[in-house]
PDB file of C-alpha atoms in Angstrom:
ATOM      1  CA  MET F  69     136.495  72.402  -3.040  1.00  0.00           C
ATOM      2  CA  LYS F  70     137.369  75.840  -1.660  1.00  0.00           C
ATOM      3  CA  ASP F  71     134.455  77.697  -3.276  1.00  0.00           C
ATOM      4  CA  ARG F  72     131.891  75.038  -2.341  1.00  0.00           C
ATOM      5  CA  ILE F  73     132.857  73.584   1.060  1.00  0.00           C
ATOM      6  CA  SER F  74     135.040  74.819   3.903  1.00  0.00           C
ATOM      7  CA  ILE F  75     136.664  72.695   6.622  1.00  0.00           C
ATOM      8  CA  THR F  76     137.850  74.436   9.775  1.00  0.00           C
ATOM      9  CA  MET F  77     139.499  72.457  12.547  1.00  0.00           C
ATOM     10  CA  LEU F  78     138.411  73.633  15.988  1.00  0.00           C
ATOM     11  CA  GLU F  79     139.822  72.872  19.398  1.00  0.00           C
ATOM     12  CA  GLY F  80     139.426  69.274  20.525  1.00  0.00           C
ATOM     13  CA  GLY F  81     139.478  67.704  17.067  1.00  0.00           C
ATOM     14  CA  ILE F  82     136.087  69.070  15.952  1.00  0.00           C
ATOM     15  CA  ALA F  83     135.810  69.668  12.202  1.00  0.00           C
ATOM     16  CA  ASP F  84     133.454  72.522  11.311  1.00  0.00           C
ATOM     17  CA  VAL F  85     132.378  71.590   7.757  1.00  0.00           C
ATOM     18  CA  ARG F  86     130.182  74.030   5.841  1.00  0.00           C
ATOM     19  CA  LEU F  87     128.542  74.089   2.448  1.00  0.00           C
ATOM     20  CA  ILE F  88     129.365  77.602   1.248  1.00  0.00           C
ATOM     21  CA  ARG F  89     127.483  78.012  -2.036  1.00  0.00           C
ATOM     22  CA  ALA F  90     125.161  80.339  -0.150  1.00  0.00           C
ATOM     23  CA  ASP F  91     124.009  82.339  -3.197  1.00  0.00           C
ATOM     24  CA  LYS F  92     122.404  79.150  -4.575  1.00  0.00           C
ATOM     25  CA  MET F  93     121.157  77.815  -1.215  1.00  0.00           C
ATOM     26  CA  ASN F  94     123.958  75.235  -1.430  1.00  0.00           C
ATOM     27  CA  ALA F  95     122.316  73.496  -4.380  1.00  0.00           C
ATOM     28  CA  LEU F  96     124.248  70.631  -5.900  1.00  0.00           C
ATOM     29  CA  ASP F  97     125.972  71.346  -9.194  1.00  0.00           C
ATOM     30  CA  ALA F  98     128.887  69.334 -10.584  1.00  0.00           C
ATOM     31  CA  ASP F  99     131.400  71.292  -8.513  1.00  0.00           C
ATOM     32  CA  MET F 100     129.405  70.807  -5.302  1.00  0.00           C
ATOM     33  CA  TRP F 101     129.151  67.047  -5.880  1.00  0.00           C
ATOM     34  CA  ALA F 102     132.923  66.927  -6.401  1.00  0.00           C
ATOM     35  CA  ALA F 103     133.529  69.077  -3.323  1.00  0.00           C
ATOM     36  CA  LEU F 104     131.411  66.797  -1.130  1.00  0.00           C
ATOM     37  CA  ILE F 105     133.367  63.762  -2.284  1.00  0.00           C
ATOM     38  CA  GLU F 106     136.693  65.540  -1.739  1.00  0.00           C
ATOM     39  CA  ALA F 107     135.625  66.704   1.728  1.00  0.00           C
ATOM     40  CA  ILE F 108     134.572  63.190   2.747  1.00  0.00           C
ATOM     41  CA  ASP F 109     137.852  61.686   1.551  1.00  0.00           C
ATOM     42  CA  THR F 110     139.823  64.428   3.325  1.00  0.00           C
ATOM     43  CA  LEU F 111     138.015  63.828   6.613  1.00  0.00           C
ATOM     44  CA  LYS F 112     138.362  60.042   6.370  1.00  0.00           C
ATOM     45  CA  ASN F 113     142.137  60.441   6.320  1.00  0.00           C
ATOM     46  CA  MET F 114     142.482  63.285   8.839  1.00  0.00           C
ATOM     47  CA  SER F 115     144.551  62.575  11.945  1.00  0.00           C
ATOM     48  CA  GLY F 116     143.283  63.839  15.284  1.00  0.00           C
ATOM     49  CA  LEU F 117     139.687  64.041  14.087  1.00  0.00           C
ATOM     50  CA  ARG F 118     137.111  63.449  16.844  1.00  0.00           C
ATOM     51  CA  VAL F 119     133.766  64.799  15.542  1.00  0.00           C
ATOM     52  CA  VAL F 120     132.387  66.427  12.377  1.00  0.00           C
ATOM     53  CA  VAL F 121     129.723  69.156  12.410  1.00  0.00           C
ATOM     54  CA  LEU F 122     128.126  69.595   8.976  1.00  0.00           C
ATOM     55  CA  SER F 123     126.062  72.690   8.150  1.00  0.00           C
ATOM     56  CA  GLY F 124     125.190  75.071   5.341  1.00  0.00           C
ATOM     57  CA  GLU F 125     125.915  78.777   5.159  1.00  0.00           C
ATOM     58  CA  GLY F 126     123.325  81.340   4.141  1.00  0.00           C
ATOM     59  CA  ARG F 127     119.590  80.650   4.024  1.00  0.00           C
ATOM     60  CA  ALA F 128     119.677  76.866   3.705  1.00  0.00           C
ATOM     61  CA  PHE F 129     121.367  73.627   4.574  1.00  0.00           C
ATOM     62  CA  CYS F 130     121.005  72.299   1.019  1.00  0.00           C
ATOM     63  CA  ALA F 131     118.282  72.948  -1.563  1.00  0.00           C
ATOM     64  CA  GLY F 132     119.049  69.691  -3.366  1.00  0.00           C
ATOM     65  CA  LEU F 133     119.935  69.282  -7.021  1.00  0.00           C
ATOM     66  CA  ASP F 134     120.715  72.451  -8.949  1.00  0.00           C
ATOM     67  CA  LEU F 135     117.771  72.461 -11.350  1.00  0.00           C
ATOM     68  CA  SER F 136     119.986  73.510 -14.230  1.00  0.00           C
ATOM     69  CA  SER F 137     121.433  70.001 -14.002  1.00  0.00           C
ATOM     70  CA  LEU F 138     118.078  68.559 -15.097  1.00  0.00           C
ATOM     71  CA  SER F 139     118.434  70.237 -18.480  1.00  0.00           C
ATOM     72  CA  ASP F 140     122.013  69.123 -19.087  1.00  0.00           C
ATOM     73  CA  ASP F 141     122.458  67.225 -22.334  1.00  0.00           C
ATOM     74  CA  ARG F 142     123.660  63.912 -20.931  1.00  0.00           C
ATOM     75  CA  ALA F 143     123.295  60.335 -22.057  1.00  0.00           C
ATOM     76  CA  PRO F 144     120.679  58.271 -20.178  1.00  0.00           C
ATOM     77  CA  GLY F 145     122.207  57.038 -16.919  1.00  0.00           C
ATOM     78  CA  ALA F 146     124.911  59.697 -16.836  1.00  0.00           C
ATOM     79  CA  SER F 147     125.154  61.650 -13.591  1.00  0.00           C
ATOM     80  CA  SER F 148     125.626  65.363 -12.972  1.00  0.00           C
ATOM     81  CA  ALA F 149     128.095  64.238 -10.309  1.00  0.00           C
ATOM     82  CA  GLY F 150     130.247  62.539 -12.944  1.00  0.00           C
ATOM     83  CA  GLY F 151     130.329  58.944 -14.135  1.00  0.00           C
ATOM     84  CA  THR F 152     127.141  56.948 -14.526  1.00  0.00           C
ATOM     85  CA  LEU F 153     124.505  55.933 -12.018  1.00  0.00           C
ATOM     86  CA  ALA F 154     125.259  52.266 -12.629  1.00  0.00           C
ATOM     87  CA  GLU F 155     128.983  52.603 -11.851  1.00  0.00           C
ATOM     88  CA  ARG F 156     130.229  51.836  -8.329  1.00  0.00           C
ATOM     89  CA  THR F 157     132.903  54.516  -8.285  1.00  0.00           C
ATOM     90  CA  ASN F 158     133.351  54.712  -4.507  1.00  0.00           C
ATOM     91  CA  GLY F 159     133.155  51.271  -2.901  1.00  0.00           C
ATOM     92  CA  ILE F 160     129.481  50.283  -2.841  1.00  0.00           C
ATOM     93  CA  ALA F 161     128.261  53.673  -4.121  1.00  0.00           C
ATOM     94  CA  ASN F 162     128.221  55.786  -7.252  1.00  0.00           C
ATOM     95  CA  ASN F 163     129.340  59.418  -7.103  1.00  0.00           C
ATOM     96  CA  PRO F 164     126.078  61.060  -5.949  1.00  0.00           C
ATOM     97  CA  GLN F 165     125.368  58.261  -3.476  1.00  0.00           C
ATOM     98  CA  TYR F 166     128.845  58.632  -2.000  1.00  0.00           C
ATOM     99  CA  ALA F 167     128.245  62.364  -1.462  1.00  0.00           C
ATOM    100  CA  ALA F 168     125.730  61.248   1.177  1.00  0.00           C
ATOM    101  CA  TRP F 169     126.732  57.696   2.126  1.00  0.00           C
ATOM    102  CA  GLY F 170     130.355  58.740   2.557  1.00  0.00           C
ATOM    103  CA  TRP F 171     129.519  60.599   5.772  1.00  0.00           C
ATOM    104  CA  ARG F 172     128.640  57.187   7.257  1.00  0.00           C
ATOM    105  CA  GLU F 173     132.087  55.926   6.254  1.00  0.00           C
ATOM    106  CA  ILE F 174     133.866  58.738   8.103  1.00  0.00           C
ATOM    107  CA  PRO F 175     135.122  56.900  11.214  1.00  0.00           C
ATOM    108  CA  VAL F 176     133.921  59.519  13.732  1.00  0.00           C
ATOM    109  CA  PRO F 177     130.410  60.808  14.485  1.00  0.00           C
ATOM    110  CA  VAL F 178     128.915  63.345  12.084  1.00  0.00           C
ATOM    111  CA  ILE F 179     126.368  65.851  13.420  1.00  0.00           C
ATOM    112  CA  ALA F 180     124.242  67.733  10.885  1.00  0.00           C
ATOM    113  CA  ALA F 181     122.978  71.212  11.824  1.00  0.00           C
ATOM    114  CA  VAL F 182     120.071  71.857   9.464  1.00  0.00           C
ATOM    115  CA  HIS F 183     118.182  75.079   8.808  1.00  0.00           C
ATOM    116  CA  GLY F 184     116.225  76.765   6.046  1.00  0.00           C
ATOM    117  CA  VAL F 185     115.765  74.060   3.440  1.00  0.00           C
ATOM    118  CA  ALA F 186     116.757  70.402   3.031  1.00  0.00           C
ATOM    119  CA  PHE F 187     115.199  69.227  -0.220  1.00  0.00           C
ATOM    120  CA  GLY F 188     115.849  66.125  -2.302  1.00  0.00           C
ATOM    121  CA  ALA F 189     119.517  65.234  -2.189  1.00  0.00           C
ATOM    122  CA  GLY F 190     119.877  67.698   0.682  1.00  0.00           C
ATOM    123  CA  SER F 191     117.488  65.630   2.786  1.00  0.00           C
ATOM    124  CA  GLN F 192     119.548  62.541   1.984  1.00  0.00           C
ATOM    125  CA  ILE F 193     122.854  64.184   2.931  1.00  0.00           C
ATOM    126  CA  MET F 194     121.155  65.197   6.182  1.00  0.00           C
ATOM    127  CA  ALA F 195     120.094  61.561   6.698  1.00  0.00           C
ATOM    128  CA  ALA F 196     123.711  60.401   6.446  1.00  0.00           C
ATOM    129  CA  ALA F 197     124.657  62.161   9.689  1.00  0.00           C
ATOM    130  CA  ASP F 198     124.804  60.141  12.894  1.00  0.00           C
ATOM    131  CA  ILE F 199     122.790  62.872  14.636  1.00  0.00           C
ATOM    132  CA  ARG F 200     120.551  65.462  12.962  1.00  0.00           C
ATOM    133  CA  ILE F 201     119.717  68.738  14.729  1.00  0.00           C
ATOM    134  CA  VAL F 202     117.088  70.712  12.830  1.00  0.00           C
ATOM    135  CA  HIS F 203     115.482  74.121  13.220  1.00  0.00           C
ATOM    136  CA  PRO F 204     111.738  73.659  13.791  1.00  0.00           C
ATOM    137  CA  ASP F 205     110.885  75.790  10.735  1.00  0.00           C
ATOM    138  CA  THR F 206     113.227  73.993   8.340  1.00  0.00           C
ATOM    139  CA  ARG F 207     111.462  72.979   5.125  1.00  0.00           C
ATOM    140  CA  ILE F 208     112.176  69.352   4.238  1.00  0.00           C
ATOM    141  CA  ALA F 209     110.984  67.177   1.371  1.00  0.00           C
ATOM    142  CA  ILE F 210     112.016  64.030  -0.447  1.00  0.00           C
ATOM    143  CA  MET F 211     111.569  66.008  -3.618  1.00  0.00           C
ATOM    144  CA  GLU F 212     112.517  63.640  -6.435  1.00  0.00           C
ATOM    145  CA  MET F 213     108.981  62.504  -7.330  1.00  0.00           C
ATOM    146  CA  ARG F 214     108.114  66.111  -8.208  1.00  0.00           C
ATOM    147  CA  TRP F 215     110.519  65.806 -11.127  1.00  0.00           C
ATOM    148  CA  GLY F 216     109.406  62.288 -12.047  1.00  0.00           C
ATOM    149  CA  LEU F 217     112.438  60.716 -10.377  1.00  0.00           C
ATOM    150  CA  VAL F 218     113.108  58.355  -7.486  1.00  0.00           C
ATOM    151  CA  PRO F 219     115.359  59.171  -4.492  1.00  0.00           C
ATOM    152  CA  ASP F 220     118.797  57.805  -5.351  1.00  0.00           C
ATOM    153  CA  VAL F 221     121.362  59.658  -3.211  1.00  0.00           C
ATOM    154  CA  ALA F 222     121.648  56.815  -0.670  1.00  0.00           C
ATOM    155  CA  GLY F 223     118.493  57.903   1.132  1.00  0.00           C
ATOM    156  CA  MET F 224     116.820  54.518   0.873  1.00  0.00           C
ATOM    157  CA  ALA F 225     119.711  52.823   2.675  1.00  0.00           C
ATOM    158  CA  LEU F 226     119.854  55.572   5.311  1.00  0.00           C
ATOM    159  CA  TRP F 227     116.197  56.219   6.131  1.00  0.00           C
ATOM    160  CA  ARG F 228     115.429  52.552   6.793  1.00  0.00           C
ATOM    161  CA  THR F 229     116.888  52.834  10.303  1.00  0.00           C
ATOM    162  CA  GLN F 230     115.288  56.211  10.995  1.00  0.00           C
ATOM    163  CA  VAL F 231     111.701  56.307   9.724  1.00  0.00           C
ATOM    164  CA  ALA F 232     108.747  53.918   9.773  1.00  0.00           C
ATOM    165  CA  ASP F 233     108.215  52.132   6.457  1.00  0.00           C
ATOM    166  CA  ASP F 234     104.740  53.536   5.781  1.00  0.00           C
ATOM    167  CA  VAL F 235     105.798  57.088   6.665  1.00  0.00           C
ATOM    168  CA  LEU F 236     108.762  56.869   4.312  1.00  0.00           C
ATOM    169  CA  ARG F 237     106.578  55.562   1.489  1.00  0.00           C
ATOM    170  CA  GLU F 238     104.124  58.432   1.884  1.00  0.00           C
ATOM    171  CA  MET F 239     106.859  61.056   1.836  1.00  0.00           C
ATOM    172  CA  ILE F 240     108.481  59.531  -1.256  1.00  0.00           C
ATOM    173  CA  TYR F 241     105.257  58.968  -3.207  1.00  0.00           C
ATOM    174  CA  THR F 242     103.857  62.458  -2.533  1.00  0.00           C
ATOM    175  CA  ASN F 243     107.022  64.573  -2.167  1.00  0.00           C
ATOM    176  CA  ARG F 244     105.085  66.353   0.591  1.00  0.00           C
ATOM    177  CA  GLU F 245     106.937  69.145   2.339  1.00  0.00           C
ATOM    178  CA  PHE F 246     107.195  68.986   6.138  1.00  0.00           C
ATOM    179  CA  ASN F 247     108.930  71.127   8.737  1.00  0.00           C
ATOM    180  CA  GLY F 248     111.600  70.422  11.322  1.00  0.00           C
ATOM    181  CA  SER F 249     109.127  69.887  14.132  1.00  0.00           C
ATOM    182  CA  GLU F 250     107.322  67.193  12.154  1.00  0.00           C
ATOM    183  CA  ALA F 251     110.679  65.735  11.116  1.00  0.00           C
ATOM    184  CA  LYS F 252     111.448  65.143  14.787  1.00  0.00           C
ATOM    185  CA  LEU F 253     108.114  63.359  15.323  1.00  0.00           C
ATOM    186  CA  LEU F 254     108.593  61.180  12.228  1.00  0.00           C
ATOM    187  CA  GLY F 255     112.228  60.217  12.848  1.00  0.00           C
ATOM    188  CA  PHE F 256     113.969  62.313  10.194  1.00  0.00           C
ATOM    189  CA  ALA F 257     115.473  64.554  12.911  1.00  0.00           C
ATOM    190  CA  THR F 258     117.131  63.701  16.229  1.00  0.00           C
ATOM    191  CA  HIS F 259     116.536  67.059  17.941  1.00  0.00           C
ATOM    192  CA  ILE F 260     114.982  70.384  17.067  1.00  0.00           C
ATOM    193  CA  SER F 261     116.656  73.630  18.094  1.00  0.00           C
ATOM    194  CA  ASP F 262     116.259  77.336  17.419  1.00  0.00           C
ATOM    195  CA  ASP F 263     120.047  77.404  16.917  1.00  0.00           C
ATOM    196  CA  PRO F 264     120.995  74.061  15.323  1.00  0.00           C
ATOM    197  CA  LEU F 265     124.648  74.936  14.791  1.00  0.00           C
ATOM    198  CA  ALA F 266     125.202  76.010  18.398  1.00  0.00           C
ATOM    199  CA  LYS F 267     123.439  72.876  19.642  1.00  0.00           C
ATOM    200  CA  ALA F 268     125.523  70.720  17.283  1.00  0.00           C
ATOM    201  CA  MET F 269     128.753  72.304  18.510  1.00  0.00           C
ATOM    202  CA  GLU F 270     127.714  71.794  22.128  1.00  0.00           C
ATOM    203  CA  LEU F 271     127.073  68.110  21.454  1.00  0.00           C
ATOM    204  CA  ALA F 272     130.310  67.799  19.471  1.00  0.00           C
ATOM    205  CA  GLU F 273     132.286  69.058  22.464  1.00  0.00           C
ATOM    206  CA  VAL F 274     130.722  66.356  24.651  1.00  0.00           C
ATOM    207  CA  ILE F 275     131.606  63.614  22.152  1.00  0.00           C
ATOM    208  CA  ALA F 276     135.125  64.991  21.628  1.00  0.00           C
ATOM    209  CA  ASP F 277     135.793  64.429  25.343  1.00  0.00           C
ATOM    210  CA  LYS F 278     135.163  60.664  25.072  1.00  0.00           C
ATOM    211  CA  ASN F 279     137.714  57.934  24.354  1.00  0.00           C
ATOM    212  CA  PRO F 280     138.237  58.413  20.591  1.00  0.00           C
ATOM    213  CA  HIS F 281     138.930  54.719  20.011  1.00  0.00           C
ATOM    214  CA  ALA F 282     135.735  53.711  21.809  1.00  0.00           C
ATOM    215  CA  ILE F 283     133.750  56.309  19.834  1.00  0.00           C
ATOM    216  CA  ARG F 284     135.069  54.928  16.535  1.00  0.00           C
ATOM    217  CA  GLY F 285     134.261  51.397  17.646  1.00  0.00           C
ATOM    218  CA  ALA F 286     130.766  52.461  18.671  1.00  0.00           C
ATOM    219  CA  LYS F 287     130.180  54.026  15.246  1.00  0.00           C
ATOM    220  CA  ARG F 288     131.274  50.816  13.537  1.00  0.00           C
ATOM    221  CA  LEU F 289     128.766  48.915  15.687  1.00  0.00           C
ATOM    222  CA  CYS F 290     125.984  51.388  14.943  1.00  0.00           C
ATOM    223  CA  ASN F 291     126.697  51.141  11.212  1.00  0.00           C
ATOM    224  CA  MET F 292     126.084  47.375  11.396  1.00  0.00           C
ATOM    225  CA  LEU F 293     122.572  47.620  12.828  1.00  0.00           C
ATOM    226  CA  ALA F 294     120.713  47.877   9.527  1.00  0.00           C
ATOM    227  CA  ASP F 295     121.692  44.547   8.028  1.00  0.00           C
ATOM    228  CA  ALA F 296     123.983  42.457  10.271  1.00  0.00           C
ATOM    229  CA  SER F 297     122.677  39.311  11.940  1.00  0.00           C
ATOM    230  CA  ASP F 298     122.294  39.047  15.706  1.00  0.00           C
ATOM    231  CA  ALA F 299     125.294  36.723  15.818  1.00  0.00           C
ATOM    232  CA  GLU F 300     127.429  39.145  13.813  1.00  0.00           C
ATOM    233  CA  ILE F 301     126.497  42.052  16.075  1.00  0.00           C
ATOM    234  CA  LEU F 302     127.177  40.094  19.255  1.00  0.00           C
ATOM    235  CA  GLN F 303     130.578  39.045  17.934  1.00  0.00           C
ATOM    236  CA  ALA F 304     131.361  42.597  16.841  1.00  0.00           C
ATOM    237  CA  GLU F 305     130.488  43.925  20.310  1.00  0.00           C
ATOM    238  CA  SER F 306     133.061  41.594  21.809  1.00  0.00           C
ATOM    239  CA  ASP F 307     135.676  42.345  19.160  1.00  0.00           C
ATOM    240  CA  GLU F 308     135.323  46.113  19.600  1.00  0.00           C
ATOM    241  CA  GLN F 309     135.495  45.833  23.388  1.00  0.00           C
ATOM    242  CA  VAL F 310     138.695  43.788  23.217  1.00  0.00           C
ATOM    243  CA  LYS F 311     140.264  46.599  21.171  1.00  0.00           C
ATOM    244  CA  VAL F 312     139.669  49.227  23.862  1.00  0.00           C
ATOM    245  CA  ILE F 313     139.475  47.533  27.262  1.00  0.00           C
ATOM    246  CA  ARG F 314     142.467  48.176  29.544  1.00  0.00           C
ATOM    247  CA  THR F 315     144.124  50.404  26.945  1.00  0.00           C
ATOM    248  CA  PRO F 316     145.671  53.732  28.035  1.00  0.00           C
ATOM    249  CA  ASN F 317     142.690  55.713  26.714  1.00  0.00           C
ATOM    250  CA  GLN F 318     140.186  53.508  28.497  1.00  0.00           C
ATOM    251  CA  MET F 319     142.089  53.811  31.748  1.00  0.00           C
ATOM    252  CA  GLU F 320     142.351  57.569  31.239  1.00  0.00           C
ATOM    253  CA  ALA F 321     138.545  57.734  30.865  1.00  0.00           C
ATOM    254  CA  VAL F 322     138.183  55.973  34.220  1.00  0.00           C
ATOM    255  CA  MET F 323     140.754  58.164  35.987  1.00  0.00           C
ATOM    256  CA  ALA F 324     139.354  61.402  34.553  1.00  0.00           C
ATOM    257  CA  GLY F 325     135.896  60.437  35.716  1.00  0.00           C
ATOM    258  CA  MET F 326     137.085  59.552  39.212  1.00  0.00           C
ATOM    259  CA  GLN F 327     139.166  62.727  39.496  1.00  0.00           C
ATOM    260  CA  LYS F 328     136.441  64.920  37.951  1.00  0.00           C
ATOM    261  CA  ARG F 329     138.760  66.421  35.342  1.00  0.00           C
ATOM    262  CA  LYS F 330     138.955  66.752  31.591  1.00  0.00           C
ATOM    263  CA  PRO F 331     140.467  63.596  30.037  1.00  0.00           C
ATOM    264  CA  ASN F 332     143.671  63.699  28.028  1.00  0.00           C
ATOM    265  CA  PHE F 333     143.371  61.090  25.278  1.00  0.00           C
ATOM    266  CA  VAL F 334     145.903  60.087  22.616  1.00  0.00           C
ATOM    267  CA  ASP F 335     144.993  59.179  19.042  1.00  0.00           C
TER     268      ASP F 335
END
């Protein structure tokens, strides 16, 4: 993982996670796929974690699939990320899907800071973040149709809560490129910023100062919105509230607010 992705723990439990294959615009080769999976599994099991900020070094967030992978001599259905597309190697996902979907399974919020390019699989990794902060000039495209392929890096499961159905269909069918400003209007981006990483870090610091158990519960609730029934969501709201109400962290949130000081939470 060390030559593809770096993880730096900052003050307050913020993980600064960066794709560092800058010479290739962070394109996804076999080693990058493996590094993404390793990074996700590392973060899922990290104690003291409060927020993740995901970005790319160099000129791009992620240029998508390394095109050399398209010419690899592989059997039909085999994946450049290892295994086959049909295999569920990581829970409900195959390897490339997990490289995106896995960010949703990290128990704390993930903020993507996106600049330069987010093409193909890169746009789907971006979609996996809870919050997406994008430079207005970022070039974005659901690129797979250009190569005669369909998007299959978990994007379909992720975009359905972000983008209108007809807009999504157009972008998939045409592989039209759009910029960060349009991404904000269409739902692909949460915010636009001339300095996405600084904005992401600023937001991460705000989230890191909230009750970590309530934040994790809120993410579990948000992850249910796509396909849970009303009854299941209402029950889950109650269940999550019971876990946090009148606990030391919840009381600390109240006291810190009343005393206008920084809270001191325990994991």
